[in-house]
Coordinates of C-alpha atoms in Angstrom, one line a residue:
M1 CA 24.0 4.5 -7.0
F2 CA 20.9 7.0 -5.4
D3 CA 18.8 4.6 -4.0
F4 CA 21.2 4.3 -1.7
F5 CA 21.3 7.7 -0.8
R6 CA 17.5 7.4 -0.8
K7 CA 17.7 4.8 1.5
H8 CA 20.0 5.6 3.8
M9 CA 19.4 9.7 4.6
R10 CA 19.4 9.3 8.9
L11 CA 23.2 8.9 7.9
F12 CA 23.7 12.5 7.2
Q13 CA 25.4 14.6 10.4
F14 CA 22.5 17.5 10.7
A15 CA 20.4 13.2 11.6
L16 CA 18.0 14.3 9.4
V17 CA 14.7 12.7 9.2
V18 CA 12.9 11.8 5.7
L19 CA 8.7 12.4 5.9
I20 CA 7.0 10.3 3.1
V21 CA 4.1 13.1 2.7
P22 CA 0.6 11.0 2.3
S23 CA -1.7 12.2 -0.2
F24 CA -4.4 13.2 0.8
V25 CA -6.5 11.8 -2.7
F26 CA -9.7 9.5 -2.7
L27 CA -8.4 8.9 0.8
G28 CA -11.9 8.9 2.6
V29 CA -10.9 12.2 5.1
Q30 CA -13.5 12.8 7.3
G31 CA -15.5 16.1 7.7
Y32 CA -13.8 17.4 10.7
H33 CA -17.3 18.3 12.0
G34 CA -18.3 15.3 11.9
M35 CA -15.0 13.7 14.6
G36 CA -17.5 12.3 17.4
E37 CA -19.9 10.7 15.9
G38 CA -19.5 6.3 15.2
A39 CA -17.9 4.5 19.0
R40 CA -17.4 6.5 21.9
L41 CA -14.6 4.8 22.4
S42 CA -11.1 7.2 21.5
V43 CA -7.8 6.3 20.6
A44 CA -7.2 9.8 19.6
K45 CA -8.1 13.4 20.7
V46 CA -7.5 15.9 17.8
A47 CA -7.3 19.3 18.8
G48 CA -10.1 18.2 21.4
H49 CA -12.0 16.0 19.2
S50 CA -12.1 12.1 19.3
I51 CA -11.0 9.9 17.1
T52 CA -13.3 6.5 18.0
Q53 CA -12.6 2.8 17.2
A54 CA -14.8 2.8 15.8
E55 CA -13.5 5.1 12.5
W56 CA -9.7 3.7 13.5
D57 CA -11.4 0.6 12.1
E58 CA -13.4 1.7 8.6
S59 CA -9.9 3.8 8.1
H60 CA -7.9 0.5 8.1
R61 CA -10.8 -1.2 5.9
E62 CA -11.0 1.3 3.7
Q63 CA -7.3 1.3 3.0
V64 CA -6.6 -2.1 3.1
E65 CA -9.8 -2.6 -0.3
R66 CA -8.2 0.2 -1.5
V67 CA -4.6 -1.7 -1.6
R68 CA -6.5 -4.6 -2.8
R69 CA -8.8 -2.8 -5.5
Q70 CA -4.9 -1.6 -7.2
N71 CA -3.5 -4.8 -6.3
P72 CA -5.0 -8.3 -6.3
E73 CA -2.9 -10.3 -6.5
V74 CA -1.5 -8.6 -2.8
D75 CA -1.1 -11.2 0.2
P76 CA -4.2 -9.6 2.9
K77 CA -1.5 -10.6 5.9
L78 CA 0.6 -7.8 5.2
F79 CA -2.1 -5.6 6.2
D80 CA -3.3 -7.7 9.5
S81 CA -1.1 -7.3 12.0
P82 CA -1.1 -4.3 14.7
Q83 CA 2.0 -2.4 13.1
A84 CA 0.1 -1.9 10.1
R85 CA -3.1 -1.0 11.9
Q86 CA -0.6 1.4 14.0
Q87 CA 0.6 3.3 10.5
T88 CA -3.2 3.7 9.9
L89 CA -4.3 5.4 12.8
D90 CA -0.8 7.8 12.2
L91 CA -2.5 8.5 8.8
L92 CA -5.5 9.0 10.8
I93 CA -4.0 11.2 13.1
R94 CA -1.8 13.2 10.3
Q95 CA -5.8 14.2 8.2
R96 CA -7.1 15.6 11.8
V97 CA -3.8 17.5 12.5
M98 CA -4.2 19.0 8.6
L99 CA -7.9 19.4 8.8
A100 CA -7.8 21.1 11.6
T101 CA -5.0 23.2 11.1
A102 CA -6.8 24.3 7.5
E103 CA -9.9 25.7 9.2
Q104 CA -7.6 27.6 11.8
L105 CA -6.0 29.4 8.9
H106 CA -9.1 29.2 6.4
L107 CA -7.2 27.5 4.1
T108 CA -9.8 26.7 1.2
T109 CA -10.1 26.4 -2.4
T110 CA -12.2 27.9 -5.0
D111 CA -14.7 26.6 -7.3
D112 CA -12.7 27.8 -10.3
R113 CA -9.5 26.1 -9.0
L114 CA -10.5 23.5 -8.2
Q115 CA -12.5 23.3 -11.5
R116 CA -9.4 24.1 -13.3
L117 CA -7.2 21.4 -11.9
F118 CA -9.8 18.6 -12.7
A119 CA -9.1 20.3 -16.1
T120 CA -6.3 20.3 -16.8
D121 CA -3.6 17.8 -14.1
P122 CA -3.2 14.6 -16.1
Q123 CA -3.2 12.7 -12.6
F124 CA -8.1 12.8 -12.9
A125 CA -6.7 12.1 -16.9
S126 CA -8.6 8.8 -16.3
I127 CA -11.5 10.1 -14.8
R128 CA -12.0 12.4 -17.0
N129 CA -14.6 12.4 -20.0
P130 CA -13.3 13.9 -23.5
D131 CA -15.7 17.1 -23.1
G132 CA -13.7 18.0 -19.4
S133 CA -16.6 16.2 -17.3
V134 CA -15.8 14.1 -14.1
N135 CA -16.5 10.6 -15.7
K136 CA -19.5 8.9 -13.3
D137 CA -18.5 5.7 -13.4
L138 CA -15.5 5.4 -12.9
L139 CA -15.8 7.4 -9.7
A140 CA -18.8 5.2 -8.4
A141 CA -16.3 1.6 -9.3
Q142 CA -14.5 3.2 -6.5
G143 CA -17.9 3.9 -4.7
M144 CA -17.6 8.1 -5.1
S145 CA -20.5 9.7 -6.4
S146 CA -19.3 13.5 -8.0
D147 CA -20.3 15.2 -5.5
M148 CA -18.0 13.1 -3.2
F149 CA -14.8 13.6 -5.4
A150 CA -15.2 17.4 -5.4
R151 CA -15.8 17.9 -1.4
R152 CA -12.6 15.4 -1.6
L153 CA -10.3 17.0 -3.6
R154 CA -11.4 20.6 -2.3
Q155 CA -10.8 19.3 0.9
D156 CA -7.3 18.0 -0.4
L157 CA -6.3 21.2 -2.1
S158 CA -7.2 22.9 1.3
V159 CA -5.3 20.8 3.3
N160 CA -2.5 20.5 1.4
Q161 CA -1.9 24.4 1.4
V162 CA -0.6 23.8 5.2
L163 CA 2.3 21.8 4.6
L164 CA 3.1 23.1 0.8
G165 CA 4.9 26.5 2.2
V166 CA 7.4 24.4 4.6
S167 CA 8.5 21.9 2.0
A168 CA 8.5 24.3 -1.0
T169 CA 10.7 26.9 1.2
G170 CA 13.5 24.2 3.1
F171 CA 16.6 23.8 1.6
P172 CA 19.7 24.6 3.5
S173 CA 22.7 26.6 2.1
A174 CA 25.3 25.1 -0.7
A175 CA 28.2 25.9 1.7
A176 CA 26.4 23.5 4.8
A177 CA 25.3 20.8 1.1
D178 CA 28.2 20.0 -0.5
Q179 CA 29.5 19.6 3.6
T180 CA 27.3 17.3 4.0
L181 CA 27.4 15.5 0.5
D182 CA 32.2 15.6 1.5
A183 CA 31.2 13.4 4.3
F184 CA 28.1 11.5 3.6
F185 CA 30.1 10.4 0.1
Q186 CA 33.8 10.4 1.2
Q187 CA 36.7 7.0 1.7
R188 CA 38.7 6.4 4.0
E189 CA 41.4 4.4 3.1
V190 CA 41.9 1.6 5.9
V191 CA 43.5 -2.0 6.0
L192 CA 41.9 -4.7 7.8
Q193 CA 42.1 -7.9 9.6
R194 CA 39.9 -10.0 10.5
F195 CA 39.3 -13.3 12.7
E196 CA 36.3 -15.1 11.7
A197 CA 35.2 -17.1 14.6
S198 CA 34.3 -19.8 11.8
S199 CA 38.5 -20.8 11.2
Y200 CA 38.2 -22.2 15.7
A201 CA 35.5 -23.9 15.6
S202 CA 37.1 -27.0 14.0
R203 CA 40.3 -26.7 17.6
L204 CA 36.9 -26.6 19.6
Q205 CA 35.9 -30.3 21.7
P206 CA 33.3 -29.1 24.4
T207 CA 32.5 -31.2 26.7
E208 CA 29.5 -32.6 28.3
A209 CA 29.6 -30.5 30.9
D210 CA 29.9 -27.7 29.1
L211 CA 26.8 -28.9 27.6
E212 CA 24.6 -28.8 29.9
A213 CA 25.9 -25.9 31.7
Y214 CA 24.9 -23.9 28.6
Y215 CA 21.6 -26.4 28.0
K216 CA 20.7 -25.3 31.9
D217 CA 21.4 -21.7 31.7
P218 CA 18.3 -19.8 31.8
V219 CA 19.3 -17.3 28.7
H220 CA 19.2 -20.2 26.7
A221 CA 16.3 -23.0 27.7
P222 CA 13.6 -21.1 26.0
Q223 CA 16.0 -21.7 22.8
F224 CA 15.4 -25.5 23.4
Q225 CA 12.0 -25.7 24.6
A226 CA 9.0 -26.5 22.8
P227 CA 6.2 -24.4 22.2
E228 CA 2.6 -24.2 23.7
Q229 CA 0.4 -26.4 20.9
A230 CA -3.5 -27.0 20.5
S231 CA -5.6 -29.8 18.9
I232 CA -8.3 -27.4 17.3
E233 CA -11.8 -28.3 16.4
Y234 CA -13.6 -25.6 14.4
V235 CA -16.6 -24.4 12.3
V236 CA -16.4 -21.7 9.1
L237 CA -19.2 -20.0 7.8
D238 CA -18.4 -18.1 4.9
L239 CA -20.1 -17.8 1.9
D240 CA -18.7 -20.9 0.7
A241 CA -20.8 -22.8 3.1
M242 CA -24.3 -20.3 2.5
G243 CA -23.7 -20.8 -1.5
Q244 CA -23.8 -24.8 -1.2
Q245 CA -26.7 -24.7 0.4
I246 CA -28.4 -22.9 -2.2
T247 CA -31.0 -24.0 -5.4
I248 CA -30.7 -21.9 -9.0
S249 CA -34.1 -22.6 -10.8
E250 CA -33.9 -21.6 -14.7
E251 CA -36.5 -19.6 -14.3
D252 CA -34.4 -17.4 -11.4
L253 CA -31.8 -17.1 -13.7
S254 CA -33.9 -15.9 -16.9
R255 CA -35.6 -13.6 -15.2
Y256 CA -32.6 -12.8 -14.3
Y257 CA -30.6 -12.8 -17.8
T258 CA -33.4 -10.7 -19.4
E259 CA -32.9 -7.9 -16.3
N260 CA -29.6 -7.9 -16.7
A261 CA -29.8 -8.1 -20.4
A262 CA -27.0 -5.3 -21.1
R263 CA -24.5 -6.8 -19.1
Y264 CA -24.5 -8.9 -21.6
T265 CA -24.2 -7.1 -25.0
T266 CA -21.3 -5.7 -26.0
P267 CA -21.8 -1.9 -26.0
E268 CA -22.1 0.1 -29.5
E269 CA -19.2 2.0 -30.3
R270 CA -18.8 3.9 -33.7
R271 CA -15.4 5.4 -34.9
A272 CA -15.8 8.6 -37.5
S273 CA -14.0 11.3 -38.9
H274 CA -14.7 14.9 -38.6
I275 CA -14.1 18.3 -39.6
L276 CA -14.3 20.8 -36.7
I277 CA -14.8 24.6 -37.9
A278 CA -13.8 26.2 -33.9
A279 CA -16.9 28.2 -33.3
D280 CA -16.6 28.4 -28.9
K281 CA -20.2 29.2 -27.8
S282 CA -19.4 32.4 -26.2
L283 CA -18.0 34.0 -29.5
P284 CA -20.7 36.8 -30.5
A285 CA -23.6 34.8 -33.1
A286 CA -22.3 37.6 -35.8
E287 CA -18.6 35.2 -35.8
R288 CA -20.4 32.2 -35.2
E289 CA -22.2 32.7 -38.5
K290 CA -19.2 33.1 -40.2
A291 CA -17.6 29.8 -39.2
K292 CA -20.6 27.5 -39.5
A293 CA -20.9 29.2 -43.4
K294 CA -17.5 28.5 -43.8
A295 CA -18.5 24.7 -42.8
E296 CA -21.8 24.2 -45.2
A297 CA -19.4 25.7 -48.2
L298 CA -16.8 22.6 -47.3
L299 CA -20.2 20.5 -47.1
A300 CA -21.4 21.5 -50.7
E301 CA -17.1 21.4 -51.8
L302 CA -17.4 17.9 -50.1
A303 CA -20.8 17.3 -52.0
K304 CA -19.2 17.6 -55.5
N305 CA -16.1 15.4 -54.3
P306 CA -17.4 13.0 -51.7
D307 CA -14.3 10.8 -52.3
G308 CA -12.0 13.8 -50.8
F309 CA -12.8 14.1 -47.1
A310 CA -9.7 13.3 -45.8
E311 CA -7.6 15.4 -47.7
L312 CA -10.1 18.2 -46.5
A313 CA -10.6 17.7 -42.9
R314 CA -6.1 17.8 -43.0
K315 CA -6.2 21.0 -44.7
N316 CA -8.9 22.7 -43.2
S317 CA -10.2 21.1 -39.6
Q318 CA -9.6 23.4 -36.7
D319 CA -9.0 20.4 -34.9
P320 CA -5.2 19.8 -33.9
G321 CA -5.3 16.1 -32.5
S322 CA -7.3 14.6 -36.0
A323 CA -6.7 17.0 -38.5
V324 CA -3.4 15.3 -39.2
K325 CA -4.6 11.9 -39.4
G326 CA -8.1 12.5 -41.7
G327 CA -10.7 13.9 -39.7
D328 CA -10.4 10.6 -37.6
L329 CA -11.3 9.9 -34.2
D330 CA -11.6 6.2 -33.7
F331 CA -13.6 4.3 -32.1
F332 CA -15.7 6.0 -29.7
G333 CA -18.6 5.0 -27.4
R334 CA -21.9 7.0 -26.0
G335 CA -20.8 9.5 -23.9
A336 CA -17.6 10.4 -25.7
M337 CA -18.7 13.0 -26.8
V338 CA -21.2 16.2 -27.0
K339 CA -25.1 15.0 -27.4
P340 CA -25.2 16.6 -29.3
F341 CA -22.6 15.2 -32.1
E342 CA -22.8 11.3 -30.4
D343 CA -27.1 11.8 -31.9
V344 CA -26.0 12.6 -35.2
A345 CA -23.1 10.1 -35.1
Y346 CA -25.3 6.6 -34.0
G347 CA -27.4 8.0 -36.6
L348 CA -26.0 7.5 -39.7
K349 CA -25.1 3.9 -41.5
V350 CA -21.3 3.7 -42.6
G351 CA -19.7 6.1 -45.3
E352 CA -22.8 8.5 -44.7
T353 CA -21.9 12.0 -44.1
S354 CA -24.4 14.5 -41.8
G355 CA -24.9 18.0 -42.6
V356 CA -23.8 20.7 -40.7
V357 CA -24.0 19.8 -36.5
E358 CA -23.5 22.6 -33.7
T359 CA -22.1 22.1 -31.1
D360 CA -19.9 24.2 -27.7
F361 CA -16.6 24.1 -29.8
G362 CA -18.1 25.0 -33.2
Y363 CA -19.3 23.2 -36.7
H364 CA -18.3 19.9 -37.5
I365 CA -19.0 17.7 -40.7
I366 CA -19.5 14.3 -39.2
R367 CA -18.4 11.2 -41.5
L368 CA -19.0 7.4 -40.8
T369 CA -16.2 5.0 -41.2
D370 CA -17.1 2.7 -39.4
K371 CA -19.0 -0.1 -36.3
R372 CA -19.1 -2.3 -34.0
G373 CA -20.6 -4.2 -30.5
G374 CA -23.8 -4.5 -29.8
D375 CA -23.7 -7.7 -30.3
K376 CA -25.8 -9.4 -27.7
R377 CA -24.7 -13.1 -26.1
S378 CA -26.5 -15.9 -25.8
F379 CA -28.1 -17.1 -22.5
D380 CA -26.4 -20.3 -22.9
S381 CA -23.1 -18.8 -23.8
V382 CA -23.2 -16.7 -20.3
R383 CA -25.5 -19.2 -17.7
S384 CA -22.5 -21.0 -15.9
E385 CA -21.4 -17.5 -15.0
I386 CA -25.6 -16.0 -14.6
E387 CA -26.2 -18.8 -11.9
T388 CA -22.1 -18.0 -9.6
E389 CA -23.7 -14.0 -9.6
V390 CA -27.1 -14.9 -8.6
R391 CA -25.8 -17.8 -6.2
R392 CA -23.2 -15.3 -4.6
Q393 CA -26.2 -13.0 -4.0
L394 CA -28.0 -15.1 -2.2
A395 CA -25.3 -16.4 -0.3
Q396 CA -24.6 -13.0 0.3
Q397 CA -28.0 -12.3 2.3
K398 CA -27.8 -15.6 3.5
F399 CA -24.0 -15.1 4.7
S400 CA -26.1 -11.0 6.5
E401 CA -29.1 -13.3 8.0
A402 CA -26.9 -16.0 9.9
A403 CA -24.3 -14.1 11.4
A404 CA -26.0 -12.7 14.0
D405 CA -27.7 -16.2 15.1
F406 CA -24.2 -17.8 14.1
T407 CA -22.4 -14.9 16.5
N408 CA -25.1 -15.9 19.6
M409 CA -25.1 -19.6 19.3
V410 CA -21.5 -19.7 19.7
Y411 CA -21.5 -18.2 22.4
E412 CA -24.4 -19.4 24.2
Q413 CA -23.9 -23.2 24.0
S414 CA -20.2 -23.4 24.3
D415 CA -19.8 -26.2 25.2
S416 CA -20.3 -26.9 22.0
L417 CA -19.6 -26.7 17.9
K418 CA -22.9 -28.7 17.1
P419 CA -25.7 -26.0 17.5
V420 CA -24.5 -24.2 15.0
L421 CA -23.0 -27.1 12.4
D422 CA -26.5 -29.0 12.5
K423 CA -28.8 -25.7 12.0
Y424 CA -26.1 -24.6 9.2
K425 CA -24.9 -27.5 7.8
L426 CA -21.9 -26.1 8.1
V427 CA -18.5 -29.1 8.1
L428 CA -16.5 -29.9 11.6
K429 CA -12.9 -29.2 10.8
T430 CA -10.2 -30.0 12.1
A431 CA -6.0 -29.4 13.0
Q432 CA -3.9 -30.4 14.9
G433 CA -0.6 -28.8 16.8
V434 CA -1.9 -26.1 16.6
T435 CA 0.7 -22.4 17.7
R436 CA 0.0 -19.2 19.0
L437 CA 1.7 -17.6 15.8
P438 CA 0.7 -18.9 12.1
A439 CA 2.5 -21.6 10.5
P440 CA 4.5 -21.2 7.4
G441 CA 2.4 -20.8 4.6
A442 CA -0.7 -22.1 6.7
A443 CA -4.2 -20.0 4.9
G444 CA -6.9 -19.8 5.6
P445 CA -8.5 -19.6 10.0
L446 CA -5.6 -20.9 10.9
A447 CA -3.0 -18.1 9.2
S448 CA -5.5 -14.9 11.4
T449 CA -3.6 -14.2 14.1
K450 CA -7.0 -13.0 15.7
F451 CA -8.7 -16.4 15.7
L452 CA -5.8 -17.7 17.3
D453 CA -5.0 -15.3 19.5
A454 CA -8.9 -16.2 20.6
L455 CA -8.4 -19.8 20.6
F456 CA -5.3 -19.6 22.7
S457 CA -7.0 -17.0 25.3
N458 CA -7.3 -17.8 28.9
D459 CA -10.9 -18.3 29.4
V460 CA -11.1 -20.6 25.7
L461 CA -8.1 -22.9 27.2
R462 CA -9.5 -22.9 31.1
N463 CA -13.1 -23.7 30.5
K464 CA -13.6 -25.8 27.5
R465 CA -15.2 -23.7 25.4
N466 CA -15.8 -22.2 22.1
T467 CA -13.9 -18.9 21.4
D468 CA -16.4 -15.8 20.4
A469 CA -17.1 -15.7 16.7
V470 CA -13.9 -14.2 15.1
E471 CA -14.4 -12.6 11.2
T472 CA -10.6 -13.8 9.7
A473 CA -11.4 -12.8 6.0
A474 CA -15.0 -10.7 4.6
N475 CA -17.8 -12.9 4.8
Q476 CA -16.4 -15.1 7.0
L477 CA -16.4 -16.2 10.7
V478 CA -15.0 -18.9 12.6
S479 CA -15.1 -21.0 15.9
G480 CA -12.8 -23.2 17.2
R481 CA -12.4 -25.5 20.4
V482 CA -9.6 -26.5 22.2
V483 CA -9.9 -30.2 21.4
Q484 CA -6.7 -31.8 23.3
Y485 CA -3.8 -29.0 24.7
E486 CA 0.2 -28.6 25.3
A487 CA 1.8 -26.8 27.3
A488 CA 4.9 -25.0 26.2
H489 CA 8.1 -27.4 28.3
A490 CA 12.0 -27.7 28.0
R491 CA 13.0 -30.5 25.4
P492 CA 15.3 -33.2 26.9
L493 CA 19.7 -32.2 26.6
A494 CA 19.3 -36.1 24.4
E495 CA 16.9 -34.3 22.2
V496 CA 18.2 -31.3 21.8
R497 CA 22.2 -32.3 21.9
D498 CA 22.8 -31.0 18.6
Q499 CA 21.5 -27.7 18.4
V500 CA 22.9 -26.9 21.9
R501 CA 27.0 -28.2 21.1
A502 CA 26.3 -26.9 17.6
R503 CA 24.9 -23.4 19.7
V504 CA 28.7 -24.2 22.5
V505 CA 31.0 -24.2 19.7
G506 CA 29.8 -20.9 18.5
T507 CA 29.7 -19.3 21.4
Q508 CA 33.4 -20.3 21.9
A509 CA 34.6 -20.3 19.3
A510 CA 33.2 -16.3 18.9
A511 CA 35.0 -15.9 22.2
L512 CA 38.2 -16.8 21.0
A513 CA 37.9 -14.8 18.2
Q514 CA 37.5 -11.7 19.6
A515 CA 40.5 -12.3 22.0
E516 CA 42.7 -12.8 19.6
G517 CA 41.7 -9.8 18.5
K518 CA 42.0 -7.5 20.7
A519 CA 46.0 -9.0 21.7
R520 CA 46.0 -8.4 18.5
L521 CA 45.1 -4.2 18.9
A522 CA 46.7 -4.4 22.1
A523 CA 50.3 -5.1 20.1
L524 CA 49.5 -2.7 17.2
Q525 CA 49.2 0.1 19.6
Q526 CA 52.4 -0.1 21.9
T527 CA 54.1 -0.1 17.8
P528 CA 51.5 1.7 16.0
Q529 CA 54.6 1.8 12.4
T530 CA 54.0 -1.5 11.7
D531 CA 53.2 -2.6 8.8
M532 CA 50.3 -5.0 8.7
G533 CA 51.4 -6.8 6.3
I534 CA 48.0 -6.5 4.3
E535 CA 46.9 -4.7 1.0
P536 CA 44.9 -1.2 1.9
R537 CA 41.9 -1.1 0.8
R538 CA 38.6 1.8 0.1
I539 CA 35.3 2.1 1.9
S540 CA 33.0 4.0 1.1
R541 CA 28.9 4.0 2.3
L542 CA 28.6 3.9 -1.8
Q543 CA 31.3 0.9 -1.8
T544 CA 31.2 -1.7 2.1
Q545 CA 33.0 -4.4 -0.3
E546 CA 30.6 -6.6 2.0
L547 CA 32.5 -5.9 5.1
G548 CA 28.8 -5.5 6.5
K549 CA 27.4 -2.5 8.6
A550 CA 29.9 -2.9 12.2
I551 CA 32.5 -2.3 10.5
T552 CA 32.0 0.1 7.8
S553 CA 29.9 2.0 11.1
A554 CA 32.9 1.4 13.2
V555 CA 35.4 3.1 10.0
L556 CA 33.7 6.0 8.8
G557 CA 32.8 7.1 12.2
V558 CA 36.5 7.4 13.0
D559 CA 37.6 11.0 13.9
P560 CA 39.5 12.1 10.3
K561 CA 41.5 14.3 12.3
T562 CA 43.6 11.3 14.4
L563 CA 44.4 9.4 11.5
P564 CA 46.4 7.0 11.2
A565 CA 43.5 5.7 14.4
L566 CA 43.4 1.7 15.2
V567 CA 40.0 0.5 15.9
G568 CA 38.7 -2.5 17.0
I569 CA 35.3 -4.0 16.2
D570 CA 33.9 -6.6 17.8
L571 CA 31.4 -8.5 15.4
G572 CA 29.9 -10.6 17.6
P573 CA 29.0 -14.4 16.9
E574 CA 31.5 -13.7 14.0
G575 CA 33.8 -12.7 15.6
Y576 CA 36.2 -9.6 15.7
A577 CA 37.9 -7.1 13.4
V578 CA 41.6 -5.0 13.7
A579 CA 41.0 -1.6 11.2
K580 CA 43.5 0.6 10.9
V581 CA 42.4 3.8 8.8
Q582 CA 45.2 5.1 6.9
K583 CA 43.7 8.3 5.1
V584 CA 40.3 10.1 3.9
I585 CA 40.2 10.6 0.5
G586 CA 38.1 12.3 -1.9
R587 CA 33.7 11.5 -2.7
D588 CA 33.3 8.4 -3.9
P589 CA 34.2 8.3 -7.7
V590 CA 30.2 6.7 -8.5
V591 CA 28.5 9.8 -7.4
A592 CA 29.0 10.9 -11.1
D593 CA 26.3 13.8 -10.7
A594 CA 27.1 16.0 -7.5
A595 CA 24.0 18.7 -8.7
E596 CA 21.4 15.2 -8.4
A597 CA 22.9 14.6 -4.7
R598 CA 22.6 17.9 -3.6
A599 CA 19.1 18.0 -4.8
Q600 CA 18.3 15.4 -2.9
Y601 CA 20.1 16.8 0.1
Q602 CA 17.9 19.2 -0.2
Q603 CA 15.0 17.9 -0.6
A604 CA 15.5 15.9 3.0
W605 CA 16.2 19.0 4.1
A606 CA 12.9 20.9 3.3
D607 CA 11.0 17.2 4.9
A608 CA 12.3 17.2 7.9
E609 CA 11.6 21.0 7.7
T610 CA 8.3 19.8 7.4
Q611 CA 8.1 16.8 10.1
A612 CA 9.3 19.7 12.0
Y613 CA 6.4 21.7 12.0
Y614 CA 4.1 18.9 11.8
S615 CA 6.1 18.0 14.9
A616 CA 5.0 21.2 16.2
L617 CA 1.0 20.9 14.5
K618 CA 0.2 18.5 16.6
V619 CA 1.7 20.3 19.9
R620 CA 0.0 23.2 19.4
L621 CA -3.3 21.3 18.5
K622 CA -2.5 19.3 22.1
V623 CA -2.7 16.2 19.9
Q624 CA -3.4 13.5 22.7
I625 CA -3.2 9.3 21.8
D626 CA -4.7 6.6 24.5
A627 CA -2.5 4.3 24.3
K628 CA -4.0 2.2 26.5
A629 CA -6.7 2.2 24.3
V630 CA -4.7 1.7 21.4
A631 CA -2.5 -2.0 23.0
K632 CA -5.5 -3.4 23.8
S633 CA -7.6 -2.4 19.9
A634 CA -3.8 -3.9 18.9
A635 CA -5.7 -7.1 17.3
P636 CA -5.0 -6.9 13.4
E637 CA -8.1 -7.0 11.8
P638 CA -9.0 -8.6 8.6
A639 CA -8.1 -7.9 5.4
A640 CA -10.1 -8.2 2.9
G641 CA -10.7 -11.4 1.1
P642 CA -10.0 -15.1 2.3

């Protein structure tokens, strides 16, 4: 039920606008003082600092890559649209507004708060090592160093403070909330009579003149046009094309295997149990010595009864996480434990027990209980994998070297694709019936609106030239030319007669339904006490009984002071409806949790105030958007991946 509430926030009488404040963590926010760098084409300004076309493009590529890393199966075409790029620009402007405001308000985050947040916040658990340090390998996989991560996190925390004061304190009074919720969740009793256009269709027999008039009407003519289309030929330069031209020797494969042996070796892991006598490194020396003495006493006791390790750990270990498990720490790899502990654990044999080991946490007695990994896969078992990787790397290198030359050749020798075909040994591809928009199920370059726009540009069509090289995916350039072009044209009436007749019948049927519905409404208005002979029903925003938006909105929009009231509802091609709204009933019983509904309303109110504050900040910082530059750059950037 509350999913409905969230989706229909704008129905509130206060016209609240719900804005989801984006998270800035890992968002790649650039330094505010570096706004002027990069390409000079400005698409927007914040506080006098430009957002350039290059920055916009780079931000969009970063967001696409981020989403694809998290959801590899996502369709790249979702990002290949002007709407997606506009959202990126809006987010980029928002980031700059927040950064500028944070600087003006001197909102900073101290080192202590930064470290405390990283060490305690669950959202960072996946990149936090057991000793509390950051996992540099995981950061590197996301293209960040630890310094970059710390800088971005500090920036995020400062920026989030800009809106926190508004979002955390914006709330309506309980009376206002209850009044709004009563109106939003109220039920109304209504008698409804529908006049369905479909029920009138069987009565109609449009004449030939009717069909011809509809067909020739300039308003309707576009419905029966055959779209412009072209037969094309095109060539694709990508990693696959480059890879097919590469020969790799066995010597190269063997050398790659040797140089990257660690990649084909299963990381060694150890399993150990320990007894910890806690003594933080900050304690006085006397107290640490006391803890050490206790650990040595336990070690001596253990020497008398080696099999009693688990029981001794349960009773004496001061590591609450492992003590209840007899000291068991499960398997861990290198880098997971502090170095003194790791060095000893990896130096023990299975079943062997260490002496007293000192770390910053105190004193440990360690027993190695198992080990696994460390096995190296044979060259033969990974040969095909290595060949694929080496071929990919060499293809990437060849593609990078060829891209600029390919781009120049299709432009400078624009009367044919043969020069690039011959030079790079590419395959000439063809397609028929190509239109300006991707066909359903289209894949590869033919699914790229950017490539199709280039094909149907005036220069390519009029002068029979190659298109410029178009990047349709990561590491993929395409150029094409139109072999045959057919302009949009009207299809003859004989060819589309069935379609025309169906539309004429639909139009006439809707007109009959509306006429009869309006006549019924007029009659009822003359005698409002007339019993319509129809069982009343209850309607609410939560239970529309599949009546559709038009009927629901009309019924719930009637002023309750005028009830009972009659209302006519034009349903367009579906016909007409007459509703008699008899009375208002209380809240829909589906709303079982009034407290939760009130909390959601209060959150919506806070979001609306946050949005209003953000709008005011945009005015204060003189945000300007160059509409012409944005429109000119609206062609979508290619999503990464084929």
